[in-house]
Amino acid sequence: MISVIAYGLTLGGILYIISIGFSFTFGTMKIVNYAHALIFTIGGYILYATLPRIGFYPAAVLAATLGVIPIAFIIERFVIRNLYGESVDLTIIATYAVFLIGLDVLKWIWGSNPLQMSDPINKTFTFLGTELPVYRMAVIVIALALAILIEIFLQRSMAGKIVIAGLEDKETVRGLGISVQRYFTMVFIIGSALAALGGVLYAPITVVEPYMGFQILMLSFAVVIVGGLGNWRGTFVAAFFLGMVMSVTGRWWGPASEVAVFAILAVSLLIHPIDI
Amino acid sequence: MGAAVCNWCKRLEMPIIVFAYLALIPLLSVNMASEIIIFSIYALSYNLLYGFMGRLSVGPMLFLGAGVYGAAMCCVYLTANPIACIAAGIVCGALLGMLLGPVTVRAAGAAFALVNMAFNQVGFFMIQTGLAGWTGGSDGKSLYFDPIGPLDFNKPNHVFGLALVCLLAAFFLMRRLTESPFGIIIKTIKENERRGNFLGYNIYGTKLLVYVITAAVSAFAGALYAIMFGYVTPSFISPARNIEVIFATLIGGRGNIYGSLLGGAIFILISSYLPNIIQRWELFFGLILLASVFWFSKGIPGIMDLFGPKKQDVNASAKGGLR
């Protein structure tokens, strides 16, 4: 029972780290960013490539998280920025195309076989008679720390306040003479770095493969919808709630874990429909 | 085009389509021509949802897969009569559409696209793992269909004939549907849903009906795929393949039924021949897709307009403003 709860919290933490960037892009620019899944996957691959050379796990995590920033910048500059004001369907197709291009480049470099990674800490501790891996607990701590940092960033800094205002009403913020574009770019890049961090943290739990982002994207979309559009606190609650749902149903019957998440998504859409 | 020319075209369009596909046989092969035809049926159904109603779904493979697996399960467990199997596939797709439609059509835009993708992922998972005992899991199942009288659908020529007849039926259905008053309501949903509601039309019912028709016709194409290939694998329902039909619709021109035929043929040709020339064909496919979003979002008809005689486009400024 305890191990189920712990796994649920770990999944929830990873889902939160990935979804927060997706949530901000969706909330501020109204763009469904498929390339987010690509960034997530690239994070996992950079970790795989750098870990044997550096040898020190936290340094490799940092390398992967910072390494995707130029890629995110290129995607933002040449694709996302040109999509402002386009209709939603074209933005989805364009970011999907970026996803396909990136996927093929990844396959070109590393091949399409799944790559296994080992647990970087590889220690367990006993809590109430249950053995738990330290690594998974570390993931939960990192997620909570990030949630607090994001809260401080949004509430205390000028940039954060502008982003919150942009979530509410972009036009009025622009009317006040603030160049919203710059802040949205910043949020996009921070979100992408966090997506890569999510990929890095998720990689040792599963395997690194080109399509790993595909499934995660659907889950983080469910998190964003269930948590409420552009509501970063809702995203936090929904991530841990859905992580727990996945863990509990997965214990009962493996294939049911995703189905349960999407069933909750369907109920949430029935209760209040979204049209963006 | 004048009205007289249009009438003349319409009377001859069915023979022209038949002739065009027959001409493909010596150029390519019978199997490739059948694949193009079946994919075009799928593209036609998707065009109704995306091109005419303006709802981008990133999960049409779910309904194609429902047709494929409906027909295959009917063939394996009930009867190997191909006509009964096609009917089973269509019923499966339509029932799935009726089940999911009330949830999905309430969403629009990005939410609609991704909810469909989520259901597609669930369907893929159920076929591959959840119901692997019946569907054969990732190994799939091979099928054998009984001949009906002189028709034996294990022969490529007979499959081609069946596919062509089915394409004409689907094409006729789509033409009648989009040119009817009902079709005008469908286009109203794309242009201005709220105004359609205000005028007293049953917008929710229309959306649901279009969703179910799309599901049923996609499943029809799926059932034909099952007959043509003679085996099923979960790749027929894989969410990673959704982009194929979106590409075909975009490149052929959204909201244009001839565009679906053209786009379907172009996609099958690209996906069959490009890998022979360039190993990393998905990279080029992505680049074509990106280019078509940024520069040719009207597809090939839009490109042809650039070279053709200048037409007065009354709606151009209004459309730009409504985005």
PDB file of C-alpha atoms in Angstrom, chain A residues 16-142:
ATOM      1  CA  TYR A  16       3.813  18.192 -12.640  1.00  0.00           C
ATOM      2  CA  ILE A  17       7.318  19.068 -13.833  1.00  0.00           C
ATOM      3  CA  ILE A  18       6.389  18.259 -17.426  1.00  0.00           C
ATOM      4  CA  SER A  19       2.912  19.760 -17.443  1.00  0.00           C
ATOM      5  CA  ILE A  20       3.759  23.160 -16.014  1.00  0.00           C
ATOM      6  CA  GLY A  21       5.471  24.338 -19.223  1.00  0.00           C
ATOM      7  CA  PHE A  22       2.724  22.863 -21.380  1.00  0.00           C
ATOM      8  CA  SER A  23       0.143  24.576 -19.186  1.00  0.00           C
ATOM      9  CA  PHE A  24       1.768  28.003 -19.548  1.00  0.00           C
ATOM     10  CA  THR A  25       2.178  27.714 -23.330  1.00  0.00           C
ATOM     11  CA  PHE A  26      -1.424  26.596 -23.647  1.00  0.00           C
ATOM     12  CA  GLY A  27      -2.700  29.241 -21.236  1.00  0.00           C
ATOM     13  CA  THR A  28      -0.778  32.250 -22.530  1.00  0.00           C
ATOM     14  CA  MET A  29      -0.391  31.648 -26.243  1.00  0.00           C
ATOM     15  CA  LYS A  30      -3.268  29.209 -26.816  1.00  0.00           C
ATOM     16  CA  ILE A  31      -0.850  26.887 -28.589  1.00  0.00           C
ATOM     17  CA  VAL A  32      -0.847  23.125 -28.095  1.00  0.00           C
ATOM     18  CA  ASN A  33       2.836  22.459 -28.225  1.00  0.00           C
ATOM     19  CA  TYR A  34       3.585  18.970 -29.515  1.00  0.00           C
ATOM     20  CA  ALA A  35       7.226  19.963 -29.586  1.00  0.00           C
ATOM     21  CA  HIS A  36       7.058  19.841 -25.784  1.00  0.00           C
ATOM     22  CA  ALA A  37       7.047  16.037 -26.071  1.00  0.00           C
ATOM     23  CA  LEU A  38      10.116  16.293 -28.292  1.00  0.00           C
ATOM     24  CA  ILE A  39      11.987  18.421 -25.735  1.00  0.00           C
ATOM     25  CA  PHE A  40      11.069  15.896 -23.046  1.00  0.00           C
ATOM     26  CA  THR A  41      12.511  13.060 -25.135  1.00  0.00           C
ATOM     27  CA  ILE A  42      15.653  15.044 -25.993  1.00  0.00           C
ATOM     28  CA  GLY A  43      16.222  15.571 -22.262  1.00  0.00           C
ATOM     29  CA  GLY A  44      16.237  11.811 -21.714  1.00  0.00           C
ATOM     30  CA  TYR A  45      18.643  11.258 -24.606  1.00  0.00           C
ATOM     31  CA  ILE A  46      21.076  13.977 -23.542  1.00  0.00           C
ATOM     32  CA  LEU A  47      21.190  12.385 -20.092  1.00  0.00           C
ATOM     33  CA  TYR A  48      21.888   9.009 -21.688  1.00  0.00           C
ATOM     34  CA  ALA A  49      24.704  10.480 -23.765  1.00  0.00           C
ATOM     35  CA  THR A  50      26.367  12.653 -21.118  1.00  0.00           C
ATOM     36  CA  LEU A  51      26.103  10.437 -18.027  1.00  0.00           C
ATOM     37  CA  PRO A  52      28.918   7.981 -18.991  1.00  0.00           C
ATOM     38  CA  ARG A  53      31.229  10.889 -19.921  1.00  0.00           C
ATOM     39  CA  ILE A  54      30.579  13.063 -16.878  1.00  0.00           C
ATOM     40  CA  GLY A  55      29.951  10.251 -14.457  1.00  0.00           C
ATOM     41  CA  PHE A  56      28.335  12.535 -11.880  1.00  0.00           C
ATOM     42  CA  TYR A  57      24.541  12.274 -12.025  1.00  0.00           C
ATOM     43  CA  PRO A  58      23.501  15.821 -10.922  1.00  0.00           C
ATOM     44  CA  ALA A  59      25.939  17.360 -13.432  1.00  0.00           C
ATOM     45  CA  ALA A  60      24.440  15.247 -16.235  1.00  0.00           C
ATOM     46  CA  VAL A  61      20.938  16.334 -15.161  1.00  0.00           C
ATOM     47  CA  LEU A  62      22.036  19.958 -15.314  1.00  0.00           C
ATOM     48  CA  ALA A  63      23.663  19.418 -18.729  1.00  0.00           C
ATOM     49  CA  ALA A  64      20.460  17.905 -20.115  1.00  0.00           C
ATOM     50  CA  THR A  65      18.233  20.609 -18.646  1.00  0.00           C
ATOM     51  CA  LEU A  66      20.401  23.458 -19.952  1.00  0.00           C
ATOM     52  CA  GLY A  67      21.232  21.648 -23.183  1.00  0.00           C
ATOM     53  CA  VAL A  68      17.702  21.862 -24.506  1.00  0.00           C
ATOM     54  CA  ILE A  69      17.517  25.654 -24.077  1.00  0.00           C
ATOM     55  CA  PRO A  70      19.085  26.434 -27.503  1.00  0.00           C
ATOM     56  CA  ILE A  71      16.746  23.888 -29.125  1.00  0.00           C
ATOM     57  CA  ALA A  72      13.733  25.429 -27.385  1.00  0.00           C
ATOM     58  CA  PHE A  73      14.898  28.867 -28.481  1.00  0.00           C
ATOM     59  CA  ILE A  74      15.170  27.774 -32.122  1.00  0.00           C
ATOM     60  CA  ILE A  75      11.701  26.182 -32.019  1.00  0.00           C
ATOM     61  CA  GLU A  76      10.233  29.313 -30.426  1.00  0.00           C
ATOM     62  CA  ARG A  77      11.960  31.727 -32.789  1.00  0.00           C
ATOM     63  CA  PHE A  78      11.269  29.954 -36.064  1.00  0.00           C
ATOM     64  CA  VAL A  79       7.996  28.099 -35.494  1.00  0.00           C
ATOM     65  CA  ILE A  80       6.004  29.113 -32.421  1.00  0.00           C
ATOM     66  CA  ARG A  81       6.503  32.849 -32.885  1.00  0.00           C
ATOM     67  CA  ASN A  82       5.220  32.680 -36.444  1.00  0.00           C
ATOM     68  CA  LEU A  83       2.098  30.902 -35.250  1.00  0.00           C
ATOM     69  CA  TYR A  84       0.694  33.697 -33.094  1.00  0.00           C
ATOM     70  CA  GLY A  85      -2.712  34.549 -34.466  1.00  0.00           C
ATOM     71  CA  GLU A  86      -2.939  31.443 -36.668  1.00  0.00           C
ATOM     72  CA  SER A  87      -5.948  29.166 -36.252  1.00  0.00           C
ATOM     73  CA  VAL A  88      -5.598  26.411 -33.654  1.00  0.00           C
ATOM     74  CA  ASP A  89      -5.575  23.520 -36.131  1.00  0.00           C
ATOM     75  CA  LEU A  90      -2.610  24.927 -38.059  1.00  0.00           C
ATOM     76  CA  THR A  91      -0.617  25.460 -34.855  1.00  0.00           C
ATOM     77  CA  ILE A  92      -1.222  21.846 -33.872  1.00  0.00           C
ATOM     78  CA  ILE A  93      -0.107  20.577 -37.286  1.00  0.00           C
ATOM     79  CA  ALA A  94       2.978  22.815 -37.313  1.00  0.00           C
ATOM     80  CA  THR A  95       4.191  21.766 -33.862  1.00  0.00           C
ATOM     81  CA  TYR A  96       3.414  18.152 -34.772  1.00  0.00           C
ATOM     82  CA  ALA A  97       5.648  18.578 -37.821  1.00  0.00           C
ATOM     83  CA  VAL A  98       8.437  19.855 -35.562  1.00  0.00           C
ATOM     84  CA  PHE A  99       7.886  16.803 -33.371  1.00  0.00           C
ATOM     85  CA  LEU A 100       8.206  14.479 -36.405  1.00  0.00           C
ATOM     86  CA  ILE A 101      11.372  16.192 -37.637  1.00  0.00           C
ATOM     87  CA  GLY A 102      12.987  16.035 -34.201  1.00  0.00           C
ATOM     88  CA  LEU A 103      11.939  12.418 -33.740  1.00  0.00           C
ATOM     89  CA  ASP A 104      13.609  11.418 -36.980  1.00  0.00           C
ATOM     90  CA  VAL A 105      16.793  13.266 -36.054  1.00  0.00           C
ATOM     91  CA  LEU A 106      16.823  11.416 -32.708  1.00  0.00           C
ATOM     92  CA  LYS A 107      16.383   8.098 -34.506  1.00  0.00           C
ATOM     93  CA  TRP A 108      19.187   9.091 -36.854  1.00  0.00           C
ATOM     94  CA  ILE A 109      21.583   9.753 -33.977  1.00  0.00           C
ATOM     95  CA  TRP A 110      20.663   7.065 -31.453  1.00  0.00           C
ATOM     96  CA  GLY A 111      18.592   4.515 -33.405  1.00  0.00           C
ATOM     97  CA  SER A 112      15.065   3.529 -32.511  1.00  0.00           C
ATOM     98  CA  ASN A 113      15.851   0.802 -29.980  1.00  0.00           C
ATOM     99  CA  PRO A 114      14.899   1.486 -26.361  1.00  0.00           C
ATOM    100  CA  LEU A 115      17.904   2.334 -24.201  1.00  0.00           C
ATOM    101  CA  GLN A 116      17.959   1.082 -20.621  1.00  0.00           C
ATOM    102  CA  MET A 117      19.273   3.219 -17.778  1.00  0.00           C
ATOM    103  CA  SER A 118      20.066   2.193 -14.228  1.00  0.00           C
ATOM    104  CA  ASP A 119      18.837   3.803 -11.016  1.00  0.00           C
ATOM    105  CA  PRO A 120      21.377   6.582 -10.333  1.00  0.00           C
ATOM    106  CA  ILE A 121      21.170   6.369  -6.516  1.00  0.00           C
ATOM    107  CA  ASN A 122      20.433   2.659  -6.252  1.00  0.00           C
ATOM    108  CA  LYS A 123      19.722   2.677  -2.517  1.00  0.00           C
ATOM    109  CA  THR A 124      16.529   1.924  -0.677  1.00  0.00           C
ATOM    110  CA  PHE A 125      15.252   2.888   2.714  1.00  0.00           C
ATOM    111  CA  THR A 126      12.582   1.299   4.881  1.00  0.00           C
ATOM    112  CA  PHE A 127       9.503   3.293   5.793  1.00  0.00           C
ATOM    113  CA  LEU A 128       6.775   1.652   7.911  1.00  0.00           C
ATOM    114  CA  GLY A 129       8.021  -1.770   6.910  1.00  0.00           C
ATOM    115  CA  THR A 130       8.103  -1.041   3.150  1.00  0.00           C
ATOM    116  CA  GLU A 131      11.291  -0.747   1.149  1.00  0.00           C
ATOM    117  CA  LEU A 132      11.326   2.386  -1.038  1.00  0.00           C
ATOM    118  CA  PRO A 133      13.969   3.512  -3.561  1.00  0.00           C
ATOM    119  CA  VAL A 134      15.625   6.769  -2.468  1.00  0.00           C
ATOM    120  CA  TYR A 135      15.627   8.019  -6.085  1.00  0.00           C
ATOM    121  CA  ARG A 136      11.837   8.093  -6.300  1.00  0.00           C
ATOM    122  CA  MET A 137      11.605  10.027  -3.057  1.00  0.00           C
ATOM    123  CA  ALA A 138      14.163  12.501  -4.419  1.00  0.00           C
ATOM    124  CA  VAL A 139      11.896  13.070  -7.446  1.00  0.00           C
ATOM    125  CA  ILE A 140       8.994  13.989  -5.152  1.00  0.00           C
ATOM    126  CA  VAL A 141      11.187  16.427  -3.216  1.00  0.00           C
ATOM    127  CA  ILE A 142      12.411  18.062  -6.460  1.00  0.00           C
TER     128      ILE A 142
END
